[in-house]
Coordinates of N, CA and C in Angstrom, one line a residue:
M1 N 192.3 130.6 53.3 CA 191.2 130.4 53.3 C 190.3 131.2 52.2
R2 N 190.1 132.7 52.5 CA 189.1 133.7 52.2 C 190.0 133.9 50.2
F3 N 191.0 133.8 50.3 CA 191.5 133.4 48.9 C 190.8 132.4 47.6
L4 N 190.7 131.2 48.1 CA 189.8 130.4 47.7 C 188.2 130.5 47.9
A5 N 188.2 131.3 49.1 CA 186.2 131.7 49.3 C 186.0 132.5 47.4
V6 N 187.2 133.6 47.4 CA 186.7 134.1 46.1 C 187.0 133.6 44.7
L7 N 187.6 132.5 44.9 CA 188.2 132.4 43.8 C 187.0 131.3 43.5
L8 N 185.7 130.2 45.0 CA 184.6 129.7 44.4 C 184.5 130.3 44.5
V9 N 183.6 131.2 44.9 CA 182.0 131.9 44.6 C 181.9 131.7 43.2
P10 N 182.3 132.1 42.0 CA 181.4 132.9 40.6 C 181.0 130.9 40.1
L11 N 181.8 129.8 40.4 CA 181.5 127.9 40.7 C 180.3 128.1 41.4
V12 N 179.3 128.9 42.6 CA 179.4 128.7 42.9 C 177.3 128.9 43.0
L13 N 177.3 130.5 42.7 CA 176.8 131.5 43.4 C 175.8 131.9 41.7
A14 N 174.5 131.7 41.6 CA 174.2 131.8 40.4 C 173.7 132.9 39.7
E15 N 174.2 133.9 39.2 CA 174.5 134.9 38.7 C 174.1 135.1 37.5
I16 N 174.2 136.6 36.5 CA 173.2 136.4 35.6 C 174.9 136.2 34.3
C17 N 175.4 136.3 35.1 CA 177.1 136.1 34.2 C 178.1 134.7 35.0
P18 N 178.2 133.6 34.3 CA 178.6 133.7 33.2 C 176.5 132.6 33.0
M19 N 176.1 132.8 31.5 CA 174.3 131.6 31.5 C 175.1 130.5 31.6
E20 N 174.2 130.4 32.3 CA 173.9 128.1 32.1 C 173.2 127.8 31.1
N21 N 172.0 128.8 30.8 CA 171.3 128.1 29.6 C 170.7 129.1 28.7
H22 N 170.0 128.7 28.0 CA 169.8 129.6 27.0 C 168.9 130.4 27.1
A23 N 169.3 132.3 26.6 CA 168.8 132.9 26.5 C 167.9 132.9 25.8
V24 N 166.3 133.8 25.7 CA 165.4 133.8 25.3 C 164.6 135.8 25.8
C25 N 164.5 136.3 24.5 CA 164.2 137.5 24.5 C 163.5 137.6 24.1
N26 N 162.1 139.5 23.7 CA 160.9 139.9 23.2 C 160.4 138.4 23.8
T27 N 158.7 138.4 23.2 CA 158.0 137.6 23.5 C 156.3 137.5 22.3
G28 N 156.0 136.4 22.4 CA 154.4 136.9 21.2 C 155.6 135.5 20.4
H29 N 155.9 136.1 18.8 CA 156.1 135.6 17.4 C 157.6 136.9 17.7
L30 N 157.2 137.1 18.2 CA 159.2 138.1 18.1 C 160.2 137.8 19.4
A31 N 159.7 136.6 20.5 CA 160.7 135.7 20.9 C 161.2 134.7 20.4
C32 N 163.0 134.8 21.2 CA 164.1 134.6 20.0 C 165.2 133.8 21.1
V33 N 165.5 133.6 19.7 CA 167.1 132.8 21.2 C 168.1 134.1 20.8
C34 N 168.2 134.3 22.5 CA 169.1 135.7 22.2 C 170.7 135.1 22.4
S35 N 171.0 134.5 22.9 CA 172.7 133.9 23.5 C 171.8 132.3 23.6
V36 N 173.4 131.4 23.1 CA 173.4 130.1 23.5 C 174.5 129.8 24.4
S37 N 173.8 128.8 25.1 CA 174.8 128.7 26.7 C 175.5 127.7 26.0
Q38 N 176.8 127.2 25.9 CA 177.2 125.7 25.7 C 177.0 125.7 26.7
E39 N 176.6 125.0 28.4 CA 176.5 125.0 29.5 C 174.9 123.6 29.4
D40 N 174.1 124.3 28.1 CA 172.1 124.3 28.7 C 172.8 123.2 27.1
E41 N 172.8 121.6 28.0 CA 172.9 120.4 26.9 C 171.0 120.2 26.2
N42 N 170.0 121.3 26.3 CA 168.3 121.3 26.0 C 169.2 121.8 24.7
P43 N 168.4 121.4 23.7 CA 167.7 122.3 22.5 C 167.3 123.9 22.7
V44 N 167.9 124.9 21.4 CA 167.4 125.9 22.0 C 165.8 126.1 21.9
P45 N 164.7 127.1 22.7 CA 164.0 126.3 22.2 C 162.9 127.7 21.6
E46 N 163.7 128.6 20.6 CA 163.0 129.4 19.6 C 164.4 129.4 19.0
V47 N 163.2 129.9 17.3 CA 164.5 130.4 16.6 C 165.4 131.5 16.7
S48 N 166.9 131.8 16.5 CA 167.9 132.1 16.2 C 166.7 134.3 16.4
C49 N 167.7 134.8 16.8 CA 167.2 136.2 16.4 C 167.6 136.6 16.1
N50 N 168.9 136.1 14.5 CA 169.5 136.3 13.3 C 167.8 136.7 12.8
A51 N 167.5 135.2 13.0 CA 165.6 135.3 11.5 C 165.1 136.5 12.1
L52 N 165.6 137.1 12.5 CA 164.2 138.7 12.6 C 164.8 139.7 12.2
I53 N 165.7 139.8 11.4 CA 166.5 140.9 11.0 C 167.0 140.0 9.0
A54 N 167.3 140.9 9.0 CA 167.9 141.1 7.1 C 169.1 141.4 7.4
R55 N 169.6 140.7 8.0 CA 171.1 141.2 8.0 C 171.9 140.9 6.5
D56 N 172.9 141.7 6.5 CA 173.9 141.7 5.0 C 174.3 140.2 4.5
L57 N 174.3 140.0 3.0 CA 174.7 138.5 2.9 C 176.2 138.3 3.6
E58 N 176.9 139.5 2.9 CA 178.7 138.9 3.1 C 179.0 138.5 4.6
T59 N 178.2 139.9 4.7 CA 179.7 140.5 6.1 C 178.8 139.8 8.0
G60 N 177.4 139.2 7.4 CA 176.9 138.8 8.4 C 176.2 140.9 9.5
N61 N 176.5 141.1 9.3 CA 175.5 143.0 10.2 C 174.7 143.0 9.8
F62 N 173.8 144.0 10.7 CA 173.5 145.0 10.8 C 173.1 146.0 12.3
P63 N 173.6 147.2 11.6 CA 172.8 148.4 12.7 C 171.7 147.6 13.6
V64 N 173.0 147.8 15.4 CA 171.9 148.2 15.9 C 172.5 148.9 17.5
V65 N 172.5 149.1 18.1 CA 172.4 149.7 19.7 C 173.2 148.6 20.9
S66 N 173.7 148.7 21.2 CA 174.8 147.8 21.8 C 175.0 148.7 23.5
V67 N 174.9 148.3 24.5 CA 174.2 148.7 26.0 C 175.4 147.4 26.3
E68 N 176.8 148.0 27.4 CA 177.3 147.2 28.1 C 177.4 147.3 29.6
F69 N 176.6 146.2 30.3 CA 176.4 146.8 31.4 C 177.3 146.5 32.2
T70 N 178.2 146.8 33.7 CA 179.0 145.9 34.8 C 178.0 145.3 35.7
L71 N 178.5 144.0 36.2 CA 177.7 143.2 37.0 C 178.8 143.7 38.1
K72 N 179.2 143.6 38.3 CA 180.4 143.9 39.5 C 179.4 143.8 40.7
N73 N 178.7 145.6 41.0 CA 178.2 146.0 42.6 C 176.3 145.6 42.2
S74 N 176.2 145.4 40.8 CA 174.8 146.0 40.6 C 173.5 144.4 40.2
A75 N 173.9 143.6 40.6 CA 173.1 142.6 39.8 C 173.8 141.5 41.0
D76 N 173.9 141.5 42.5 CA 174.2 140.2 42.9 C 172.9 138.9 43.1
A77 N 172.0 139.8 43.1 CA 170.5 139.3 43.5 C 169.8 138.8 41.5
L78 N 170.4 139.0 40.5 CA 169.7 139.2 39.3 C 170.3 137.1 39.2
E79 N 169.1 136.4 38.5 CA 169.8 135.6 37.9 C 170.0 135.1 36.5
E80 N 168.8 136.6 35.9 CA 169.1 136.7 34.4 C 169.1 138.2 34.2
F81 N 169.3 138.7 32.8 CA 168.9 140.0 32.3 C 167.4 140.5 32.4
P82 N 167.0 141.3 33.7 CA 166.1 141.4 33.8 C 165.4 142.7 32.7
E83 N 165.5 141.7 31.2 CA 164.4 142.3 29.9 C 164.0 143.2 30.2
E84 N 162.8 142.6 31.4 CA 161.5 144.0 30.9 C 160.9 145.3 31.2
A85 N 162.5 145.7 32.7 CA 162.4 146.8 33.6 C 163.1 147.4 32.5
F86 N 164.7 146.6 31.8 CA 165.4 147.4 30.2 C 164.3 148.2 29.5
K87 N 163.3 147.2 29.0 CA 162.2 148.1 28.4 C 162.1 149.4 28.3
D88 N 161.5 149.0 29.6 CA 160.4 149.8 30.3 C 161.2 150.5 30.6
K89 N 162.4 150.9 30.9 CA 163.7 152.3 31.3 C 164.3 153.1 29.7
I90 N 164.3 152.0 28.3 CA 164.2 152.4 26.7 C 163.4 152.6 26.7
S91 N 161.7 152.7 27.0 CA 160.7 152.6 26.9 C 159.8 154.3 27.5
S92 N 160.6 154.3 28.8 CA 160.3 155.7 28.3 C 161.1 157.1 28.8
S93 N 162.0 156.3 27.8 CA 163.2 157.8 27.8 C 163.4 158.7 26.5
L94 N 162.4 156.9 25.5 CA 162.8 157.5 24.6 C 161.1 157.6 24.3
R95 N 160.2 157.7 24.9 CA 159.9 157.8 24.9 C 158.9 156.8 23.3
V96 N 159.2 156.3 23.0 CA 159.1 154.5 21.7 C 158.1 154.1 22.9
D97 N 157.6 152.8 22.8 CA 156.5 152.2 22.6 C 157.2 150.4 23.0
E98 N 157.1 150.3 24.0 CA 158.1 148.8 24.5 C 158.5 147.9 23.8
E99 N 156.4 147.8 23.3 CA 156.4 146.4 22.3 C 157.2 147.0 20.9
D100 N 157.7 148.5 19.9 CA 158.9 148.5 19.1 C 160.1 147.6 20.1
I101 N 160.4 148.0 21.0 CA 161.9 147.4 21.3 C 162.4 145.8 21.6
V102 N 163.1 145.8 20.4 CA 163.3 144.4 19.6 C 165.0 143.5 20.7
V103 N 165.0 142.8 21.1 CA 166.6 142.6 22.1 C 166.5 142.3 20.9
L104 N 168.4 142.0 20.7 CA 169.0 140.7 19.5 C 169.9 140.0 19.8
R105 N 169.6 140.2 21.1 CA 171.7 139.5 21.8 C 171.2 140.2 23.4
T106 N 171.9 139.1 24.1 CA 172.3 139.5 25.7 C 173.2 139.2 25.6
S107 N 174.2 138.9 25.9 CA 175.5 137.9 25.6 C 176.8 138.5 26.5
C108 N 176.8 137.1 27.5 CA 178.2 137.5 28.6 C 179.6 137.8 27.9
Q109 N 179.9 137.5 26.5 CA 180.7 137.1 26.4 C 181.7 136.4 26.7
G110 N 182.4 135.3 27.7 CA 182.9 134.4 28.8 C 182.9 134.8 29.3
T111 N 182.4 136.2 29.9 CA 183.5 136.9 31.6 C 182.5 136.7 32.2
D112 N 182.8 137.2 33.8 CA 181.4 137.6 34.8 C 181.3 137.9 35.1
D113 N 181.5 139.4 34.6 CA 180.9 141.0 35.7 C 180.8 141.8 34.1
T114 N 180.2 141.0 32.3 CA 179.9 142.3 32.3 C 178.7 141.4 31.5
I115 N 178.4 141.8 30.8 CA 176.5 141.5 29.8 C 176.5 142.7 28.4
T116 N 176.5 142.2 27.6 CA 176.1 143.2 27.2 C 174.8 142.9 26.0
V117 N 173.7 144.1 25.5 CA 172.8 143.7 25.5 C 172.3 144.5 23.7
Q118 N 172.3 144.4 22.7 CA 171.8 145.3 21.7 C 170.5 144.6 21.2
F119 N 170.1 146.6 20.6 CA 168.4 146.3 20.6 C 168.4 147.2 19.3
V120 N 166.9 146.4 18.3 CA 166.6 148.4 18.5 C 165.0 148.6 18.2
I121 N 164.8 149.5 17.3 CA 163.0 149.9 17.7 C 162.9 150.2 16.8
L122 N 161.4 149.8 16.2 CA 160.6 149.4 15.1 C 160.1 150.8 15.2
K123 N 160.2 151.2 13.5 CA 159.2 152.5 14.3 C 157.4 152.6 13.6
K124 N 157.1 153.1 13.7 CA 155.2 153.3 14.7 C 154.5 152.6 13.2
D125 N 155.1 152.8 12.7 CA 154.2 152.2 10.9 C 154.8 150.7 10.4
T126 N 155.8 150.5 11.2 CA 156.3 149.0 11.1 C 155.4 147.8 10.8
N127 N 155.3 147.4 10.2 CA 154.7 146.1 10.2 C 155.0 144.8 11.0
S128 N 155.1 144.4 12.7 CA 155.9 143.7 13.3 C 155.3 142.5 13.0
S129 N 154.7 142.1 12.4 CA 155.0 140.5 11.9 C 155.2 140.0 10.5
A130 N 155.6 141.5 9.6 CA 156.5 141.3 8.8 C 158.2 140.6 8.5
L131 N 158.3 139.6 8.9 CA 160.2 139.9 9.3 C 160.2 138.6 8.4
P132 N 161.6 139.2 7.9 CA 162.1 139.1 8.3 C 162.8 141.8 8.5
F133 N 162.7 142.5 9.2 CA 162.8 143.3 9.8 C 163.8 144.3 8.5
A134 N 163.8 144.9 8.4 CA 165.3 145.3 6.9 C 165.4 146.3 7.5
I135 N 166.8 147.6 7.0 CA 167.0 148.6 8.4 C 166.2 150.3 8.3
E136 N 165.0 149.7 6.9 CA 164.4 150.7 6.7 C 163.3 150.1 7.7
D137 N 162.5 149.9 8.6 CA 161.7 149.6 8.7 C 162.3 150.3 10.8
L138 N 163.6 150.2 10.5 CA 163.0 150.4 12.1 C 164.2 151.7 12.3
I139 N 163.6 152.2 13.5 CA 164.4 154.1 13.2 C 165.9 153.7 13.4
D140 N 166.5 155.3 13.8 CA 167.8 155.0 13.3 C 168.5 154.2 14.0
A141 N 169.7 153.5 14.3 CA 169.9 153.1 15.7 C 171.3 153.6 16.1
Q142 N 172.5 154.8 15.5 CA 172.8 155.7 15.0 C 172.5 157.2 15.4
S143 N 171.2 157.1 15.4 CA 170.2 158.2 16.3 C 169.5 158.4 17.9
I144 N 169.6 156.8 17.8 CA 169.2 156.2 19.5 C 170.5 156.3 20.6
T145 N 171.3 155.6 19.5 CA 172.3 155.9 20.8 C 173.8 157.6 21.3
T146 N 173.1 158.3 19.7 CA 173.5 159.2 20.6 C 172.1 160.5 20.8
R147 N 170.9 159.9 21.0 CA 170.3 160.5 21.9 C 169.6 159.8 23.9
M148 N 170.5 158.9 23.8 CA 170.6 158.3 24.8 C 172.3 158.8 25.5
K149 N 172.8 159.1 24.4 CA 174.5 158.5 25.3 C 174.0 160.3 26.2
A150 N 172.8 161.5 25.4 CA 172.7 162.3 26.0 C 172.5 162.7 27.3
M151 N 171.6 161.5 27.7 CA 170.9 161.5 28.8 C 171.7 161.0 29.9
G152 N 171.6 161.2 31.1 CA 172.7 160.9 32.6 C 171.9 160.3 33.1
H153 N 170.3 160.2 32.9 CA 170.2 159.0 33.6 C 170.2 158.1 33.0
L154 N 170.7 157.5 32.2 CA 171.2 157.0 31.9 C 172.0 155.9 32.4
D155 N 172.9 155.9 33.4 CA 174.1 155.9 33.6 C 174.2 154.5 34.3
E156 N 172.0 154.1 34.5 CA 172.1 153.2 34.9 C 170.2 152.5 34.6
I157 N 170.4 152.1 34.6 CA 168.9 151.0 33.4 C 168.7 149.4 33.8
A158 N 168.0 148.9 34.3 CA 166.4 148.3 35.6 C 168.0 148.0 37.2
N159 N 168.1 149.3 37.1 CA 169.7 148.9 38.5 C 170.7 147.6 37.9
L160 N 171.4 147.6 37.1 CA 172.3 147.4 36.3 C 172.9 148.6 36.6
D161 N 173.8 149.2 36.4 CA 175.1 150.5 36.1 C 175.7 149.7 34.9
V162 N 175.5 151.2 34.5 CA 176.1 151.3 32.1 C 177.2 151.4 32.3
D163 N 178.2 150.8 31.6 CA 179.4 150.6 31.1 C 179.6 151.8 29.9
S164 N 178.7 151.3 29.1 CA 179.1 152.5 27.3 C 177.2 152.0 27.2
I165 N 177.8 152.8 25.7 CA 176.0 152.3 24.8 C 177.2 153.0 23.7
E166 N 176.7 152.5 22.9 CA 177.3 152.3 20.8 C 176.8 152.3 20.2
Y167 N 177.1 152.9 19.4 CA 176.3 152.2 17.4 C 177.3 151.2 16.9
T168 N 177.4 149.9 16.8 CA 177.4 148.5 15.6 C 177.0 148.4 14.7
D169 N 177.2 148.0 13.7 CA 176.5 147.3 12.8 C 176.8 145.6 13.2
E170 N 178.1 145.5 14.1 CA 179.2 143.8 14.4 C 177.6 143.3 15.7
L171 N 177.3 142.2 15.7 CA 176.5 142.1 16.1 C 176.9 140.5 17.1
V172 N 177.0 140.3 18.5 CA 177.7 140.0 19.0 C 177.5 138.4 18.8
D173 N 178.6 137.9 19.3 CA 178.0 136.1 18.5 C 176.8 135.9 19.3
L174 N 175.8 134.9 19.0 CA 175.5 134.1 19.7 C 175.4 132.4 21.0
E175 N 176.4 132.5 20.0 CA 177.2 131.8 21.1 C 178.7 131.6 20.6
F176 N 179.2 132.3 22.5 CA 180.9 132.6 22.6 C 181.5 132.0 23.1
D177 N 181.8 131.4 21.7 CA 183.5 130.2 21.7 C 184.7 131.1 21.9
P178 N 184.7 130.4 23.3 CA 186.1 130.6 24.1 C 187.7 129.6 23.6
S179 N 188.3 130.0 24.3 CA 189.3 129.9 23.2 C 190.3 129.5 24.0
N180 N 190.8 127.9 23.3 CA 191.5 126.5 24.1 C 192.4 127.5 25.4
L181 N 193.1 128.1 25.3 CA 194.5 128.4 26.6 C 193.1 128.8 27.4
E182 N 191.7 130.1 27.4 CA 191.1 129.6 28.7 C 190.0 128.4 28.8
L183 N 190.1 127.4 27.3 CA 189.0 126.5 28.6 C 190.4 125.8 29.6
I184 N 191.8 125.8 28.6 CA 192.7 124.6 29.6 C 193.1 125.8 31.5
F185 N 192.8 127.2 30.6 CA 193.2 128.1 32.5 C 192.5 127.3 33.2
K186 N 191.3 127.6 33.0 CA 190.0 127.0 33.6 C 189.9 125.9 34.6
A187 N 190.2 124.8 33.5 CA 190.5 123.5 34.0 C 191.3 123.5 34.7
V188 N 192.6 123.4 34.5 CA 193.6 123.3 35.6 C 193.6 125.0 36.9
L189 N 192.4 124.9 37.3 CA 191.9 126.3 38.1 C 191.1 125.6 38.5
L190 N 190.3 124.3 38.3 CA 189.4 123.7 39.1 C 190.1 122.7 40.0
F191 N 191.3 122.6 39.1 CA 191.7 121.2 39.1 C 192.3 120.9 41.1
L192 N 193.3 122.4 41.5 CA 193.6 122.7 41.5 C 193.0 123.3 43.1
V193 N 191.7 123.7 43.1 CA 190.8 123.7 44.1 C 190.3 122.7 44.4
F194 N 189.9 121.9 44.0 CA 189.5 120.9 44.4 C 191.0 119.9 44.9
G195 N 191.9 119.8 43.9 CA 192.9 118.5 44.6 C 193.7 119.7 46.7
F196 N 192.4 121.2 45.7 CA 193.3 121.0 47.5 C 192.9 120.7 49.0
F197 N 191.7 120.6 48.2 CA 190.3 120.0 50.0 C 190.8 118.7 50.0
F198 N 190.2 117.8 48.6 CA 191.0 116.5 48.5 C 192.5 117.2 49.6
I199 N 193.1 117.3 49.0 CA 194.3 116.8 50.3 C 194.1 117.4 51.8
L200 N 193.9 118.5 51.9 CA 193.1 118.9 52.9 C 192.7 117.6 53.8
G201 N 191.3 117.7 53.2 CA 190.4 116.4 53.7 C 190.9 115.0 54.5
I202 N 192.9 114.6 53.4 CA 193.4 113.5 53.9 C 194.1 113.6 55.4
W203 N 194.4 115.1 55.2 CA 195.3 116.0 56.1 C 194.3 115.9 57.4
K204 N 193.0 115.4 57.1 CA 192.7 116.1 58.6 C 192.2 114.6 59.3
L205 N 192.0 113.8 58.1 CA 191.9 112.1 58.9 C 193.1 111.6 59.4
M206 N 193.6 111.8 59.0 CA 195.4 111.3 59.4 C 195.7 112.0 61.1
K207 N 195.5 113.7 60.5 CA 195.9 114.1 62.0 C 194.5 113.3 62.6
K208 N 193.5 113.3 62.6 CA 192.7 112.7 63.8 C 193.1 110.4 64.5
G209 N 193.1 110.4 63.0 CA 193.7 109.6 63.7 C 194.4 109.4 64.0
D210 N 196.7 110.3 64.4 CA 197.5 110.7 64.8 C 196.7 110.3 66.2
E211 N 195.9 111.8 66.4 CA 195.0 111.8 67.9 C 195.0 110.9 68.9
Y212 N 194.2 110.0 67.6 CA 193.4 108.7 68.4 C 194.2 107.7 68.8
A213 N 195.2 107.1 68.5 CA 196.6 107.2 68.6 C 197.0 106.9 70.4
D214 N 197.4 108.7 69.5 CA 198.2 109.2 71.2 C 196.5 108.7 71.9
D215 N 196.0 109.0 72.2 CA 195.1 108.7 73.4 C 194.9 107.6 73.5
L216 N 195.0 106.4 73.3 CA 194.9 104.5 73.7 C 196.5 104.6 73.9
Q217 N 197.5 105.3 73.5 CA 199.1 104.7 74.1 C 199.2 105.8 75.4
K218 N 198.5 107.0 75.6 CA 198.6 107.5 77.6 C 198.2 106.2 78.2
P219 N 198.6 106.0 79.6 CA 198.1 105.5 80.8 C 196.5 105.6 81.4

């Protein structure tokens, strides 16, 4: 039974991952959808975060700082990524204005225990209303990554354990597209779990019926 409980926990608890709703990052005119959930049937509430940046026309790439968090021991009470606390920590650590931090992705990438956050930081003289942002409008993502890696206290941000901080020009997909094999595995797992409880329920009913029949036959 303990094994079954472990299997069912991810299905019933509200946690950051997997995401049940589309995620919106930033506020005001920079508000944008930074992750699309397949489970959310509602239309996306804002423009895609892709609209904020001038990505490479051929590859779709754009330089960002990518932070991967592990959620195993640090996100039990959270239902969504704590963006405000994240920006506050980055702002105070790098001595930049919180309003200049622009989150482009918050993606679980099909997992239950990790979330990847990708962001950029505007230069002080950048007009935040002049969209989309070009690479020249931003503080160099590689230098930001180097500074963050050198800061020992950034092994935890917004009460979440940091697994890695990397520079990359490959943006995580807005919508995770699971493989057919993964979907089949999840479907089989659900079938086995609920099938077990269905059979268990029938067995208990039959057992009670037999006990009732035995009681009737007693003198």
